[in-house]
Every structure is written in C-alpha cells, then in structure tokens.
Tab-separated table of C-alpha atoms in Angstrom:
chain	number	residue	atom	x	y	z
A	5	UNK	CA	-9.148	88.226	-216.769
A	6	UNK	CA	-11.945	89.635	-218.565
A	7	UNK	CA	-11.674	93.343	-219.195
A	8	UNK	CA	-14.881	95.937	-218.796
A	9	UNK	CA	-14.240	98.983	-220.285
A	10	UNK	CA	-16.810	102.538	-219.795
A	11	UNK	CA	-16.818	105.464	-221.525
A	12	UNK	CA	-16.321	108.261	-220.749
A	13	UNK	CA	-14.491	108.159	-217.631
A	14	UNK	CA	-15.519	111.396	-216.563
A	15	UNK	CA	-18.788	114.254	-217.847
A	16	UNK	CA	-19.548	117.610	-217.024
A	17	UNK	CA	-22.931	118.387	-218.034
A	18	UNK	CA	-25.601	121.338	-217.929
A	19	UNK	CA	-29.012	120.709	-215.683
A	20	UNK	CA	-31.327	119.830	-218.448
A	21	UNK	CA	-29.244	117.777	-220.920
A	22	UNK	CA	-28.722	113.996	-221.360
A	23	UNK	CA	-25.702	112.305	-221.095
A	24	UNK	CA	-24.846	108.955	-222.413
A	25	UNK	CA	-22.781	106.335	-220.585
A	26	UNK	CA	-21.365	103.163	-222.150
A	27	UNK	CA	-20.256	100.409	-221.320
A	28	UNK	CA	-18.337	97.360	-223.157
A	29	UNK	CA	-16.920	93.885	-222.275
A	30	UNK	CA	-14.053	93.772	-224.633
A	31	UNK	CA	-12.863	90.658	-224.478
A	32	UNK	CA	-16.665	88.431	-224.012
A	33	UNK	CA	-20.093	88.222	-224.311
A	34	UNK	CA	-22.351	89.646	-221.985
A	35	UNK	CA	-26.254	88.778	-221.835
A	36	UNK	CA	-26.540	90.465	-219.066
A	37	UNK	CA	-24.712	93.595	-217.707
A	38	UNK	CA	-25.573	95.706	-214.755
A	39	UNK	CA	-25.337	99.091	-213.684
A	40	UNK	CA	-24.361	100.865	-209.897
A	41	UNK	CA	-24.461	104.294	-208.562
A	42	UNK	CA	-22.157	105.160	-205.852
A	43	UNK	CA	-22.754	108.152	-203.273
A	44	UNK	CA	-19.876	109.929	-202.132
A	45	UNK	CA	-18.621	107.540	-199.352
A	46	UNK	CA	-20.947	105.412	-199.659
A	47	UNK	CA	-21.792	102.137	-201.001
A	48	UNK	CA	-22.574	100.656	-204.467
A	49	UNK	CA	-26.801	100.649	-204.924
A	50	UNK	CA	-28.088	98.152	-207.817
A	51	UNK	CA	-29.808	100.790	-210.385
A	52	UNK	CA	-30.589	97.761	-213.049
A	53	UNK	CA	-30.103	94.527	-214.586
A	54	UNK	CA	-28.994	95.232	-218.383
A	55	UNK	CA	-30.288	92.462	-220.619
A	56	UNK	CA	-28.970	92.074	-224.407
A	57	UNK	CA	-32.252	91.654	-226.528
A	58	UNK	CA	-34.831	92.741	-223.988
A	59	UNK	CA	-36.393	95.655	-221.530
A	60	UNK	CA	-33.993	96.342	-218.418
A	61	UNK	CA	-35.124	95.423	-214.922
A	62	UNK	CA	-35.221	98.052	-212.425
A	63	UNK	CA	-34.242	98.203	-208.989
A	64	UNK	CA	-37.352	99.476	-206.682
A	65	UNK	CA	-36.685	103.768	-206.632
A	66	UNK	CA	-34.894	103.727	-209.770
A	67	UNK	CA	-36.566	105.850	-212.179
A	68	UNK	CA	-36.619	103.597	-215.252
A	69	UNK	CA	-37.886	107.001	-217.616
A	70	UNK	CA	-35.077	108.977	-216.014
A	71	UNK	CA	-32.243	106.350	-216.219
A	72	UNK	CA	-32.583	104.543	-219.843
A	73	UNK	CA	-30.758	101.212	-220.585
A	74	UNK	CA	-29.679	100.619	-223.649
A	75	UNK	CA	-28.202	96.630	-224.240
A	76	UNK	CA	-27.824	96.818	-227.837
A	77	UNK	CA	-25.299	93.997	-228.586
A	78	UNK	CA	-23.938	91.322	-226.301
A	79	UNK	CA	-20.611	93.635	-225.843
A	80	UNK	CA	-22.661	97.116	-225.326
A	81	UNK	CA	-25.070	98.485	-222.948
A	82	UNK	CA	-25.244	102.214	-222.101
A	83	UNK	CA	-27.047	104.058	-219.657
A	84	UNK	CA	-28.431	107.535	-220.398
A	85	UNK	CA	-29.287	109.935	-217.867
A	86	UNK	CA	-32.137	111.761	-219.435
A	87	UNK	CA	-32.714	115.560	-218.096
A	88	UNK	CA	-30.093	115.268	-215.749
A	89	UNK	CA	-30.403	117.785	-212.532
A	90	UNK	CA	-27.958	117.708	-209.898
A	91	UNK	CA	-28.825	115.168	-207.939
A	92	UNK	CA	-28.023	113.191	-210.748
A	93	UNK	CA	-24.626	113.893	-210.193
A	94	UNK	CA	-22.636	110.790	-209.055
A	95	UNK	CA	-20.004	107.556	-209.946
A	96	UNK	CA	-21.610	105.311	-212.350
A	97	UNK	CA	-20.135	101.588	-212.384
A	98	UNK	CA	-20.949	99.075	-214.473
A	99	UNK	CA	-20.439	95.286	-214.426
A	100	UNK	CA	-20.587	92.678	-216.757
A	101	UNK	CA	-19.566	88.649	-216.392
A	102	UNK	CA	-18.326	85.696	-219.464
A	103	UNK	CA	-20.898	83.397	-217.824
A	104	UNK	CA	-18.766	80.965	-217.668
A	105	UNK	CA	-18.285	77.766	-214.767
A	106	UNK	CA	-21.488	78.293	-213.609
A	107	UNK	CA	-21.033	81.583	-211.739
A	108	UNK	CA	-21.552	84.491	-213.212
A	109	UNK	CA	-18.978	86.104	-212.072
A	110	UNK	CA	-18.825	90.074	-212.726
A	111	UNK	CA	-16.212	92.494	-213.761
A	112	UNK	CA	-16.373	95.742	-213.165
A	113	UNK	CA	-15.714	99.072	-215.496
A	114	UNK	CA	-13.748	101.786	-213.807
A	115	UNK	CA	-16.593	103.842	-213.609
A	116	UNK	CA	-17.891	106.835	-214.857
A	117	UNK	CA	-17.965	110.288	-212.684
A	118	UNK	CA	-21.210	112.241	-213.749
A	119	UNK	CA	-21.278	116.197	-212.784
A	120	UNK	CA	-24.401	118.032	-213.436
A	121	UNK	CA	-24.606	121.868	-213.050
B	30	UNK	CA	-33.233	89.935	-196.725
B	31	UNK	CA	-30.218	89.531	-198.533
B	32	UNK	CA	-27.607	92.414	-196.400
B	33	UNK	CA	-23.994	92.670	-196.192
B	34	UNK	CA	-22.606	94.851	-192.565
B	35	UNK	CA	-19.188	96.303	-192.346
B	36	UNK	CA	-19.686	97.394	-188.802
B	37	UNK	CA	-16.217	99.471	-189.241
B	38	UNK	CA	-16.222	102.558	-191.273
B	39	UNK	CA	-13.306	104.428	-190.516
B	40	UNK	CA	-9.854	102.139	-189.113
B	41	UNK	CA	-6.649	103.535	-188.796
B	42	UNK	CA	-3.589	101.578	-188.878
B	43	UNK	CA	0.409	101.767	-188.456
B	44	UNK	CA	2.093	101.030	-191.093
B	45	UNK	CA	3.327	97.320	-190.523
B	46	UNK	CA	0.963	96.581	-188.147
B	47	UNK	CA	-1.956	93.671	-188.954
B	48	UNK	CA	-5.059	94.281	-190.026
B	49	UNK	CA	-8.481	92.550	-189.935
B	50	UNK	CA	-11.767	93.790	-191.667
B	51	UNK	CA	-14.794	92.650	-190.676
B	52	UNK	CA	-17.793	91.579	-192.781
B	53	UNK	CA	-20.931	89.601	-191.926
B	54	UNK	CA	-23.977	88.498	-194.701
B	55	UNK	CA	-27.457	87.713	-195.083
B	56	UNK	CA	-28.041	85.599	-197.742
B	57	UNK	CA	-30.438	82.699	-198.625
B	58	UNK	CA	-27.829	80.564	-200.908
B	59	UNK	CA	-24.866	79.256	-200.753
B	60	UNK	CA	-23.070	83.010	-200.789
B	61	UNK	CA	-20.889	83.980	-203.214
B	62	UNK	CA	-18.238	86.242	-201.212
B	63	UNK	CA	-16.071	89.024	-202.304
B	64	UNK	CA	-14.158	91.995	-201.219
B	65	UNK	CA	-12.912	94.684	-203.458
B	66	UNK	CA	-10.663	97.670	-202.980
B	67	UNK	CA	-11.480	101.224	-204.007
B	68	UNK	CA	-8.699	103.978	-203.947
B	69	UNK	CA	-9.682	107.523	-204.795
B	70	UNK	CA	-11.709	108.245	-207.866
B	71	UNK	CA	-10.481	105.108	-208.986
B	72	UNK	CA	-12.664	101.457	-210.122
B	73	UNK	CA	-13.250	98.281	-208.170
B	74	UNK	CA	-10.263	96.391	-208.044
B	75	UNK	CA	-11.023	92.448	-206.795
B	76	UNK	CA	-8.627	91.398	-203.558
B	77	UNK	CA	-10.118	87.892	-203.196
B	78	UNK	CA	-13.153	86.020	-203.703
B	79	UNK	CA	-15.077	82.508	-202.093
B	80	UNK	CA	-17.129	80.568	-204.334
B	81	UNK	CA	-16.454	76.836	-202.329
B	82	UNK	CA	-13.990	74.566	-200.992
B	83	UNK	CA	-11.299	75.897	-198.603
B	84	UNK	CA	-12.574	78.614	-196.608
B	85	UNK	CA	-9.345	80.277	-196.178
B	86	UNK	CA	-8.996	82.081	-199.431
B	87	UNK	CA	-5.640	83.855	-200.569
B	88	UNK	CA	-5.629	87.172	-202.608
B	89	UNK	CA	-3.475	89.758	-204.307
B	90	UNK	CA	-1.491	92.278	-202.167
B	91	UNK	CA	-1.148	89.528	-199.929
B	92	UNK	CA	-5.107	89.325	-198.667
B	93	UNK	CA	-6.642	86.590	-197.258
B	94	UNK	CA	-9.970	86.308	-195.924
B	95	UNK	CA	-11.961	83.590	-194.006
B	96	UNK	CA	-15.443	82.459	-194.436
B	97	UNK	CA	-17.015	81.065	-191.258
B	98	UNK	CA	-20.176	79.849	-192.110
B	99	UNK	CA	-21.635	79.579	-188.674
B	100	UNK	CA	-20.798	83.369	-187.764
B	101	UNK	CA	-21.927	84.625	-191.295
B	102	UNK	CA	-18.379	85.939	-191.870
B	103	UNK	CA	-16.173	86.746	-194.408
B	104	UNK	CA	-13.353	88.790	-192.851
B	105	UNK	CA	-10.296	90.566	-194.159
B	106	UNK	CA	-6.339	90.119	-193.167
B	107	UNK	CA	-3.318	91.081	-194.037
B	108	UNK	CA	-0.515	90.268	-191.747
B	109	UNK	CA	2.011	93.557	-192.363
B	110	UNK	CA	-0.318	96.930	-193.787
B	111	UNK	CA	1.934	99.164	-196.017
B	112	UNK	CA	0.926	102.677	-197.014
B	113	UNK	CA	-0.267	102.166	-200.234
B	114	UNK	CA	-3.337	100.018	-198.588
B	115	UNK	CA	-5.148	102.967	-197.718
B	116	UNK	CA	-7.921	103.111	-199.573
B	117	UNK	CA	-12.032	102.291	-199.267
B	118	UNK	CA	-12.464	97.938	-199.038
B	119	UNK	CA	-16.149	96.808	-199.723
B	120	UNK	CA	-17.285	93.414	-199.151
B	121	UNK	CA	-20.085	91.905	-201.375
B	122	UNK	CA	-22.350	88.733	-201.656
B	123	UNK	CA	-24.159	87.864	-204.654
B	124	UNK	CA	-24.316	85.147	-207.941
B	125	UNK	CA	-24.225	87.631	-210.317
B	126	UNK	CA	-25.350	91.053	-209.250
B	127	UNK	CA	-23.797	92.261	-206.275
B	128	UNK	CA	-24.664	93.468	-202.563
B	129	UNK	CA	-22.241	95.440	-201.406
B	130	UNK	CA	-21.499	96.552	-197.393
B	131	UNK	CA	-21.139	100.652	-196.740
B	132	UNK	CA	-17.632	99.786	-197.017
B	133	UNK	CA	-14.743	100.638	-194.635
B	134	UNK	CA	-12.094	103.254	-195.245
B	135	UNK	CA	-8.930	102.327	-194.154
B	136	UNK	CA	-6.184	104.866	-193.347
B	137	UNK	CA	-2.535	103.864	-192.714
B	138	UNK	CA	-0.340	105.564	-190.081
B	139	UNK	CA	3.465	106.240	-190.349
C-alpha cells in the first residue's frame, strides 16, 4: 500500500519558537494532503486541506496565521506551528491519498507528537 | 451534518471472549466507511474499510464489520479478542478527508 511518511516523529520545543512538521507520500503523488490534531483521548479534528500549487483551506477555528501549510511539491507538505505556546502542544497526523479508482482514499503518517514548554 | 457516534468509550473484554463495536454516521453520500486502530503513541493503522458491494467486509487481525444502511451502522467484530487488541478503534466516514467518532478504548481482560 501506499506509504506516508512525517518527520519528525516527535519535538520538544520552547513557548515562542516555530516548529516545522513534514510530511511526504513516498511512494505517489499527492495533490492534496491533509492535516489532523488529536487531543489526548480524543478524536482526530480536520485542521486543513493541503493543496500542491495553491493556498490551504482551513477548517472553521483553525488559525490559518498560527498553523502555516506549506504543499510545495506533489510528495511534500509541511505544517509549521508558528509561536507555538502550550496549548499548541499535541499529535499531529497527516494524510495523503494516490487518487486513484475514484476514491481518494487516504493514508495516514504515524504522526508527529508536538511538546511546547 | 456530516457526524460519526461511538456511543462506547471505554469496553472491557476477556480475553477470548467476542467483541462488537458500535458505530453509527451522518452523512449525505453514499458513505465511505472505515475503522482504524490506534495503540499507544503509535499511527492509524486501517482494520477494514466499505466503499460498495457486500456489506459484510473482512479485515486484518481477523475484523469484520457490517454496514446496515437502514440503521446508519458500521459496526465492529471479532469473534475471539486476544490481548494484543487493546488499544483505541476509531471509526470514520468520508471521500477523502475524514470524520472520525471520539473513538472507543478497548481494554482486554485475562
């Protein structure tokens, strides 16, 4: 099956700083690619839809100035988490699908784990 | 709206014994139906998913799960739970981006 990588798996980071997340189909092309937050035991909430060429879409509450999207090649988006505080602090997850059949059926990363002090 | 509900957020199970998780949608369109698994720190790993055809739908680990169309279901089974199944199961709907249920977390008893 198609692979999604993300890197890194895991960041520490100061309040303040930015931290860059990527993420990378490695064995397709990807037009689109999207990105999830997930709350300690809780579900997976659409952040934004990740398209190659063009501005990201935003899911209503997301702050699009705090949470940049990147899609710089059809294989690459990454997600930066601009003056992160703590609240910031969570599991990132991205998906990304071939397209193919029809359906675009997604395949997820293994996530990122973001901790801001 | 579009909504998934997993009414069950905590089930505990004997080892051996069956299981069923339950999962009901809201969705305009044809749905496309999946449930993943989740252990610990760990990625979304795919058990199963329903695009069409037979509504009894066979996964890894030895999953299956039924859609019923006229109770808005998609639930999970497996016949014989082992220990290693213990873990967080979601259950999504979506063509391409994903709604996902609050997700159930399933603990297995010895």
């Amino acid at each position: 099956g198609a692979v999604v990588s993300q890197h890194p798996s895991r960041v520490i980071c100061k309040s303040g700083t930015s931290v860059k997340i990527e993420c990378r189909s490695l064995d397709f092309q990807a037009t689109t690619m999207f990105w999830y937050r997930q709350f300690p035991k809780k579900s997976l909430m659409l952040m934004a839809t990740s398209n190659e060429g063009s501005k990201a879409t935003y899911e209503q509450g997301v702050e699009k100035d705090k949470f940049l999207i990147n899609h710089a090649s059809l294989t690459l988006s990454t997600l930066t988490v601009t003056s992160a505080h703590p609240e910031d602090s969570s599991f990132y997850i991205c998906s990304a699908g071939p397209g193919t059949s029809g359906i675009d059926e997604q395949f997820f990363g293994p996530g990122t784990r973001l901790t801001v002090l | 709206a579009q909504s998934v509900t997993q009414p069950d957020i905590h089930i505990t199970v004997s080892e051996g014994a069956s299981l069923e998780l339950r999962c009901n949608y809201s969705y305009g369109a044809t749905p496309y139906l999946f449930w993943y698994v989740q252990s610990p720190g760990q990625g979304l790993q795919l058990l199963l998913k329903y695009f069409s055809g037979d509504t009894l739908v066979q996964g890894i680990k030895g999953f299956e799960a039924e859609f019923k169309r006229s109770q808005s279901s998609f639930n999970l089974r497996k016949p014989s739970v082992h220990w290693s199944d213990a873990a967080e199961y979601f259950c999504a709907v979506g063509e391409s981006a994903l709604i996902f249920g609050k997700g159930t977390t399933l603990s297995v008893s010895s």
